[in-house]
XYZ file of C-alpha atoms in Angstrom:
387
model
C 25.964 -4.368 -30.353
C 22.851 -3.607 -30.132
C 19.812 -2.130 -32.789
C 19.979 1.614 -32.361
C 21.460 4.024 -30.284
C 21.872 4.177 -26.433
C 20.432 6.502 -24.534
C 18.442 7.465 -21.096
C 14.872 8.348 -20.582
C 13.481 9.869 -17.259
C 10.339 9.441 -15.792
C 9.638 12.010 -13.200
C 9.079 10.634 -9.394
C 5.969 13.298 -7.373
C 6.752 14.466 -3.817
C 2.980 13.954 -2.593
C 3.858 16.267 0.344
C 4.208 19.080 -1.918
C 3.516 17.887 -5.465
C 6.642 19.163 -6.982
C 9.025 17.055 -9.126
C 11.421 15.321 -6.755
C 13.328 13.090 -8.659
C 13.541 10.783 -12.287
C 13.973 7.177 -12.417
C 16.465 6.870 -15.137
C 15.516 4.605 -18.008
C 17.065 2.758 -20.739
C 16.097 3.475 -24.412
C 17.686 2.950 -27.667
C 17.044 4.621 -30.814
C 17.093 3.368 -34.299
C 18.337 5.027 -37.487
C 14.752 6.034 -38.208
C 14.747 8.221 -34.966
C 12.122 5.438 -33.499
C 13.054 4.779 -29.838
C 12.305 1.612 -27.777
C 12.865 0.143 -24.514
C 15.946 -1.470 -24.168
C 14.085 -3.024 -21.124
C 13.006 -6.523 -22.808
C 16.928 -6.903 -23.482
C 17.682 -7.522 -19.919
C 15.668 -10.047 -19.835
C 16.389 -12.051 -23.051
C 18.502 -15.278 -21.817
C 20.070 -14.937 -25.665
C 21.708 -11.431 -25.300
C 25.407 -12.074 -23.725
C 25.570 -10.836 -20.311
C 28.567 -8.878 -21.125
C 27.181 -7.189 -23.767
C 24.071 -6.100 -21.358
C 26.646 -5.170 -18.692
C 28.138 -2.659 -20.893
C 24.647 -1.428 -21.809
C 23.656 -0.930 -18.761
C 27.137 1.156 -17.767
C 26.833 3.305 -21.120
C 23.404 4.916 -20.733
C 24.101 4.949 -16.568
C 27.023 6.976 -17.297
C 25.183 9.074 -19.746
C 22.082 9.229 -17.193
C 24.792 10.527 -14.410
C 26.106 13.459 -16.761
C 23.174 14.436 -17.764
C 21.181 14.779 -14.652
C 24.501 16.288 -12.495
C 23.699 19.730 -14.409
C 20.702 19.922 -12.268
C 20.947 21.583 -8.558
C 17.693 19.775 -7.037
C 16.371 16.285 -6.513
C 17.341 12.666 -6.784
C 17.728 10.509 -10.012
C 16.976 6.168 -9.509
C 19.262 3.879 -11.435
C 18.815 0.296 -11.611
C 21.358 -2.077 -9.846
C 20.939 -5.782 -11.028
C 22.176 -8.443 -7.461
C 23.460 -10.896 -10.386
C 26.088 -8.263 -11.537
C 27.072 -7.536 -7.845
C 27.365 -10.784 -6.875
C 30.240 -10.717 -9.768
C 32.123 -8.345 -8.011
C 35.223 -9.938 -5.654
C 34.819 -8.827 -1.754
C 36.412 -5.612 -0.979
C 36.984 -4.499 -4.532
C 36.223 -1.078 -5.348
C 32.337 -0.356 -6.965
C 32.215 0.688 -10.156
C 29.165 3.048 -9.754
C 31.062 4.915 -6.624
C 33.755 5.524 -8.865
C 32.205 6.484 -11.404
C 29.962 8.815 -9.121
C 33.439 10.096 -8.103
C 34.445 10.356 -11.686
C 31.415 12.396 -12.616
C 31.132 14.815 -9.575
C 27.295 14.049 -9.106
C 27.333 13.435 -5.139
C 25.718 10.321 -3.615
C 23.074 11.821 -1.665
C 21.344 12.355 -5.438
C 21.277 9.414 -6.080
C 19.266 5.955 -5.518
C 20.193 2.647 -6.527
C 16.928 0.371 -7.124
C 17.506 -3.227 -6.303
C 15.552 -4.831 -9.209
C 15.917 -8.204 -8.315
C 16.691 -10.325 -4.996
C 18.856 -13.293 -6.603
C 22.278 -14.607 -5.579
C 24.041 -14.198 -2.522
C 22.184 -12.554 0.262
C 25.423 -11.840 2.230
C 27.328 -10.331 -0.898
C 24.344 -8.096 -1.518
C 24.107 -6.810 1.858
C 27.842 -6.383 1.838
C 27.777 -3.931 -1.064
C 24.357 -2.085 -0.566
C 25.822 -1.340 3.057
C 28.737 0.117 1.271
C 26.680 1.882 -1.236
C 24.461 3.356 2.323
C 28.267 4.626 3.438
C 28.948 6.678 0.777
C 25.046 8.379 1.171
C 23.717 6.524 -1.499
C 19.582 5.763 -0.478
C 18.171 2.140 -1.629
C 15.169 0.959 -3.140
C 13.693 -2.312 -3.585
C 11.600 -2.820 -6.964
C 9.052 -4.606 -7.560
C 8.078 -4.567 -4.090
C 5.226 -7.216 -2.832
C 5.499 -9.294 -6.122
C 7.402 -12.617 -4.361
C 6.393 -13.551 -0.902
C 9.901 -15.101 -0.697
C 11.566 -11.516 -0.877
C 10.363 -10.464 2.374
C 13.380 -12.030 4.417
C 15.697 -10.030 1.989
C 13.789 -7.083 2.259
C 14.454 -7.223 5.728
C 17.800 -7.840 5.549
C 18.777 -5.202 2.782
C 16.854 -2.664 5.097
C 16.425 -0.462 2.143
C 15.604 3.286 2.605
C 12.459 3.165 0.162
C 9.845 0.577 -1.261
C 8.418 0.325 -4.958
C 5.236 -1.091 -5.121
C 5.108 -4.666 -7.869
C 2.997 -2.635 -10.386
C 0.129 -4.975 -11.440
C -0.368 -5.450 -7.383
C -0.453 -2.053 -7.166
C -2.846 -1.885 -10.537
C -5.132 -4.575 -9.458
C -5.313 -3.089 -5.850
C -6.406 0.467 -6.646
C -8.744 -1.322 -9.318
C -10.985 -2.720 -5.859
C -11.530 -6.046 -7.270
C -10.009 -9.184 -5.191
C -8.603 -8.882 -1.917
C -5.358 -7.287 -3.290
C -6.088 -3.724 -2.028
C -5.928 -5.076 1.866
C -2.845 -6.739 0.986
C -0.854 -3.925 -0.352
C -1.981 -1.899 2.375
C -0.480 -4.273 4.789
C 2.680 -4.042 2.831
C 2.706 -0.039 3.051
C 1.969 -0.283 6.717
C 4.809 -2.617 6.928
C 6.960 -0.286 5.000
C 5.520 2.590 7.564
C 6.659 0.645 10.224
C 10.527 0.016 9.183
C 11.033 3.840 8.399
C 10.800 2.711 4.615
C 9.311 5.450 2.359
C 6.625 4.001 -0.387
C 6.705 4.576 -4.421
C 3.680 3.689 -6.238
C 4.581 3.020 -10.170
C 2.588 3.013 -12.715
C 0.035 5.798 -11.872
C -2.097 6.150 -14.732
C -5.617 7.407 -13.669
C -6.860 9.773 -10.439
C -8.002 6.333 -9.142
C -5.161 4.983 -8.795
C -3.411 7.896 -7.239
C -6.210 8.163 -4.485
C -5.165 4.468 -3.765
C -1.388 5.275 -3.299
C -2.290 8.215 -1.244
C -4.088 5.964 0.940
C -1.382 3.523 1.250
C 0.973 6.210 1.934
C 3.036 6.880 -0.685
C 5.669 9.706 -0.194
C 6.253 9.461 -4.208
C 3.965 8.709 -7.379
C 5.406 7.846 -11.300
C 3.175 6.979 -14.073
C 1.796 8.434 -16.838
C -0.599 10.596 -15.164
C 1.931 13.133 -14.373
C 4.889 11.853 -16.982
C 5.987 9.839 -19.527
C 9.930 8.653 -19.977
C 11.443 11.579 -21.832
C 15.036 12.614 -22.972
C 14.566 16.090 -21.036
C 13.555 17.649 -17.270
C 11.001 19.072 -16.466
C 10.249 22.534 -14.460
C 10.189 21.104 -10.779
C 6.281 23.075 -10.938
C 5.138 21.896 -13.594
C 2.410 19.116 -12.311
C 2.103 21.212 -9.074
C -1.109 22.376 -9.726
C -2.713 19.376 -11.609
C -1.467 17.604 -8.404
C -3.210 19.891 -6.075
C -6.302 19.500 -7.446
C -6.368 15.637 -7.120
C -4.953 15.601 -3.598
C -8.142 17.971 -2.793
C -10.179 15.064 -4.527
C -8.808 12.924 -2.530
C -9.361 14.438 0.767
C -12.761 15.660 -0.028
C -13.767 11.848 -0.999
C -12.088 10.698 2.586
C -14.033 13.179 4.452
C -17.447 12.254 2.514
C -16.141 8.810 3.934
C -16.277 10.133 7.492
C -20.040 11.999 7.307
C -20.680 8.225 6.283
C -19.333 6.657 9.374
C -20.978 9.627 11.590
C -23.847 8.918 10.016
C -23.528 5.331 10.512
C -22.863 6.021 14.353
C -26.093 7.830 14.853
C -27.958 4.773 13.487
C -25.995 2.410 15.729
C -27.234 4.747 18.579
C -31.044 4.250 17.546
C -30.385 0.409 16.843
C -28.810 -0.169 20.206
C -31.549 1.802 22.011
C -33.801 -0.271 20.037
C -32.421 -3.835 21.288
C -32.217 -2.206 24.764
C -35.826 -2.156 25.214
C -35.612 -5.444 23.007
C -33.731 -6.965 25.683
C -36.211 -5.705 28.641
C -38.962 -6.701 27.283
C -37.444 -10.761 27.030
C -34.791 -10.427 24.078
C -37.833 -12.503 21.674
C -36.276 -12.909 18.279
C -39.487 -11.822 16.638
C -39.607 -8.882 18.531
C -36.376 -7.430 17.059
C -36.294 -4.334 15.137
C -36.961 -4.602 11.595
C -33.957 -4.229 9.220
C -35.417 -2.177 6.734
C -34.597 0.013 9.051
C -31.057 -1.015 9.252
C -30.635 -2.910 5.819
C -26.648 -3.157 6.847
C -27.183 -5.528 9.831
C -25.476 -8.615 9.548
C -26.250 -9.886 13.146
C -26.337 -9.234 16.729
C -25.491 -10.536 19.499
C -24.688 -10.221 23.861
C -21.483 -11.342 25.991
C -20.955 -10.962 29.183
C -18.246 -8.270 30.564
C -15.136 -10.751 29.852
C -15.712 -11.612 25.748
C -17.938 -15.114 26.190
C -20.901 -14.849 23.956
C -23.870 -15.249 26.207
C -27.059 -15.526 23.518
C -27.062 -17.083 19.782
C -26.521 -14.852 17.188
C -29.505 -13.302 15.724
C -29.626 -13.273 11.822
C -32.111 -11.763 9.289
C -33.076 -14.736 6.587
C -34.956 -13.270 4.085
C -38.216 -13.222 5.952
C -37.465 -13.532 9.367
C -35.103 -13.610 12.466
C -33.095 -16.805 13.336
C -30.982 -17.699 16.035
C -27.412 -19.511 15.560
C -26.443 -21.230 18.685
C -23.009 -22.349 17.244
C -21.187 -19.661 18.961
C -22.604 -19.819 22.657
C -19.815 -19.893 25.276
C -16.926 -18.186 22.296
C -14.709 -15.899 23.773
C -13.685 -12.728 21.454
C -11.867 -11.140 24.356
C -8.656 -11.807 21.632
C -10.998 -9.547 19.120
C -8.960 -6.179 18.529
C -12.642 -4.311 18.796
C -13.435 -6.266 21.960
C -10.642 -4.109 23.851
C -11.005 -1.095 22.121
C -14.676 -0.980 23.432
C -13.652 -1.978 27.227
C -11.607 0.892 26.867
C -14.885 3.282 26.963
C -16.707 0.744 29.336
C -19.291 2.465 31.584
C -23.269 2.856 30.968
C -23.083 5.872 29.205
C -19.732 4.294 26.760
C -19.913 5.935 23.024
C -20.657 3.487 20.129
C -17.065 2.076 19.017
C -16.416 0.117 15.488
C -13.672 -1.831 14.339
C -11.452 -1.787 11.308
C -12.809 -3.337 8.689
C -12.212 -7.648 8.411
C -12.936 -10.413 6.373
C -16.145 -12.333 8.241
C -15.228 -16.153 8.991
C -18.838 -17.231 8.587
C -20.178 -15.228 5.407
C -16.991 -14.324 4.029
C -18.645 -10.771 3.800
C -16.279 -7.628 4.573
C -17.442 -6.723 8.103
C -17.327 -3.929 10.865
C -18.354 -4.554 14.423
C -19.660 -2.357 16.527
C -20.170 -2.508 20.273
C -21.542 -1.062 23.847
C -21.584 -1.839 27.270
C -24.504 -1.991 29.083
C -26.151 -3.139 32.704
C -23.586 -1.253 34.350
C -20.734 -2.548 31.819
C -21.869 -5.953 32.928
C -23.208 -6.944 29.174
C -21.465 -6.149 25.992
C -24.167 -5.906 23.328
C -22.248 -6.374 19.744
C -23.089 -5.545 15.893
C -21.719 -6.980 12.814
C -22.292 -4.846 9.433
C -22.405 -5.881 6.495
C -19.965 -2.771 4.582
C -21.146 -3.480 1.330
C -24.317 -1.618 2.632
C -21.697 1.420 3.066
């Protein structure tokens, strides 16, 4: 049928709560009658290979994956569920993977079905994954963030776990583009329906610092594992695993003695336009920004969000003043309530999450504090690039 042999690889899946082995996404291989194996992966694509043929393909090496991995006590193993074979099935027939779970004796809470494709019928797919969910099975979405179009099914399916689109997960971790703010708005997301997050396609320490900032309960890639015919000892990354999590956590606390250090110049910079601002708020009396080579602008409102002066901006050689946004409110501003939360005279320096600036189109923080009795709100806009 096909050129070479059938068989199943697995790839092993890292619990980054403990970095042990917790499970192998089962993959499809075939090997030739030189002993050289490929990936039968490219087949199931091919719009020249009969369907049938690929159907029985598919059943072959998941039946082999199923035997093989139901000799072992602990974990999970992923299979690969294509909607356009589902959607082949008549309502209320029995599922061939149930029975042949049944057949097998591998029980369904070890196993995961990923969902590798949103096509066809919505309905008839939710019919059968909510059958698949009654028998224990958990499901996983593939390929997760790669169409926008798929978040309505997502949604729908409301699968147990998320798998990352790999290039968006590549080019995120990589820092260039505006990907990396994306995907973490798609693991929050995740977060947020009770999904749990895979990151594929871990190939460098970079990379898995990215998916542990994002959250990711699991990590696969090369960096721990390639596809292989055998297990592995559930241990056996454990310690390389370790050491990178420690990496990981020692670069996000150097992060934080940034930001504390960052705080304690916002102290000295708002004292600074304090006694700016008593002595007549003149632009060319502001402090100089060598001193604070991160300052994008400044600027006052008055207790309720409405900006009160121009902004002030450094130009090179000198301060300007914008007047475009006298009389804005940023009440709406997510930073503008978390600093009237610690209103008062004595309020500690607050800064927001990091955003996209609509004027520069820099990556900004803003930072803020009431004064006059919490009757002015004096506000900061860094420039993070600085950081």
């Amino acid at each position: 049928m096909f050129n070479g042999q059938p068989l199943p690889y697995f790839q092993p899946l890292i619990d980054t709560a403990t970095g042990r082995i917790a499970g192998y996404e089962a993959l499809a291989r075939l090997r030739d009658d030189d002993g050289n194996v490929t990936s039968a992966g490219p087949l199931f694509t091919d719009p020249e290979v009969n369907p049938a043929d690929l159907r029985e393909l598919d059943r072959c090496i998941r039946r082999m994956a199923l035997e093989r991995f139901r000799d072992t006590p602990d974990g999970f193993i992923s299979l690969n569920i294509s909607p356009s074979w589902v959607s082949q099935l008549q309502p209320g027939m029995p599922l061939p993977s149930l029975q042949l779970l049944e057949e097998i004796g591998l029980p369904a809470d070890q196993v995961v079905f990923e969902i590798t494709e949103l096509q066809g019928s919505i309905e008839q797919l939710r019919d059968v994954v909510q059958r698949y969910r009654q028998a224990g099975i958990r499901i996983a979405i593939d390929d997760f963030g790669a169409g926008y179009s798929m978040l309505d099914r997502v949604l729908a399916l409301e699968p147990d776990i998320l798998k990352l689109d790999i290039q968006l997960f590549r080019k995120a971790a990589s820092g260039n583009g505006n990907s990396g703010d994306f995907v973490r708005a798609l693991a929050l997301m995740a977060e947020k329906s009770g999904c749990w997050i895979i990151a594929e396609g871990v190939e460098t320490e970079q990379e898995l610092h990215f998916a542990l900032e994002c959250g990711a309960r699991y990590v696969q890639g090369y960096l721990f594992g390639r596809p292989d015919e055998n297990f592995l000892p559930a241990e056996s990354v454990q310690q390389q695993f370790s050491e990178m999590r420690d990496h990981y956590v020692h670069e996000k606390l150097a992060e934080r003695e940034k930001l504390a250090n960052l705080r304690k110049s916002l102290a000295c910079l708002f004292a600074d336009l304090r006694v700016w601002l008593s002595k007549g708020a003149q632009p060319a009396h502001l402090p100089s920004p060598e001193d604070y080579p991160w300052l994008l602008r400044c600027f006052l409102c008055d207790a309720h969000g409405t900006q009160i002066s121009p902004n002030y901006e450094w130009k090179g050689d000198a301060w300007h003043t914008d007047p475009r946004y006298l009389d804005h409110n940023w009440s709406w501003r997510p930073y503008f309530y978390q600093i009237l939360a610690e209103a008062g005279e004595d309020s500690r320096v607050i800064l927001s999450n990091r955003y996209r600036d609509a004027t520069t189109n820099q990556y900004c923080l803003t930072s803020g504090l009431f004064i006059d009795d919490s009757r002015h709100l004096l506000l900061v806009d860094i420039d993070t690039s600085f950081l």
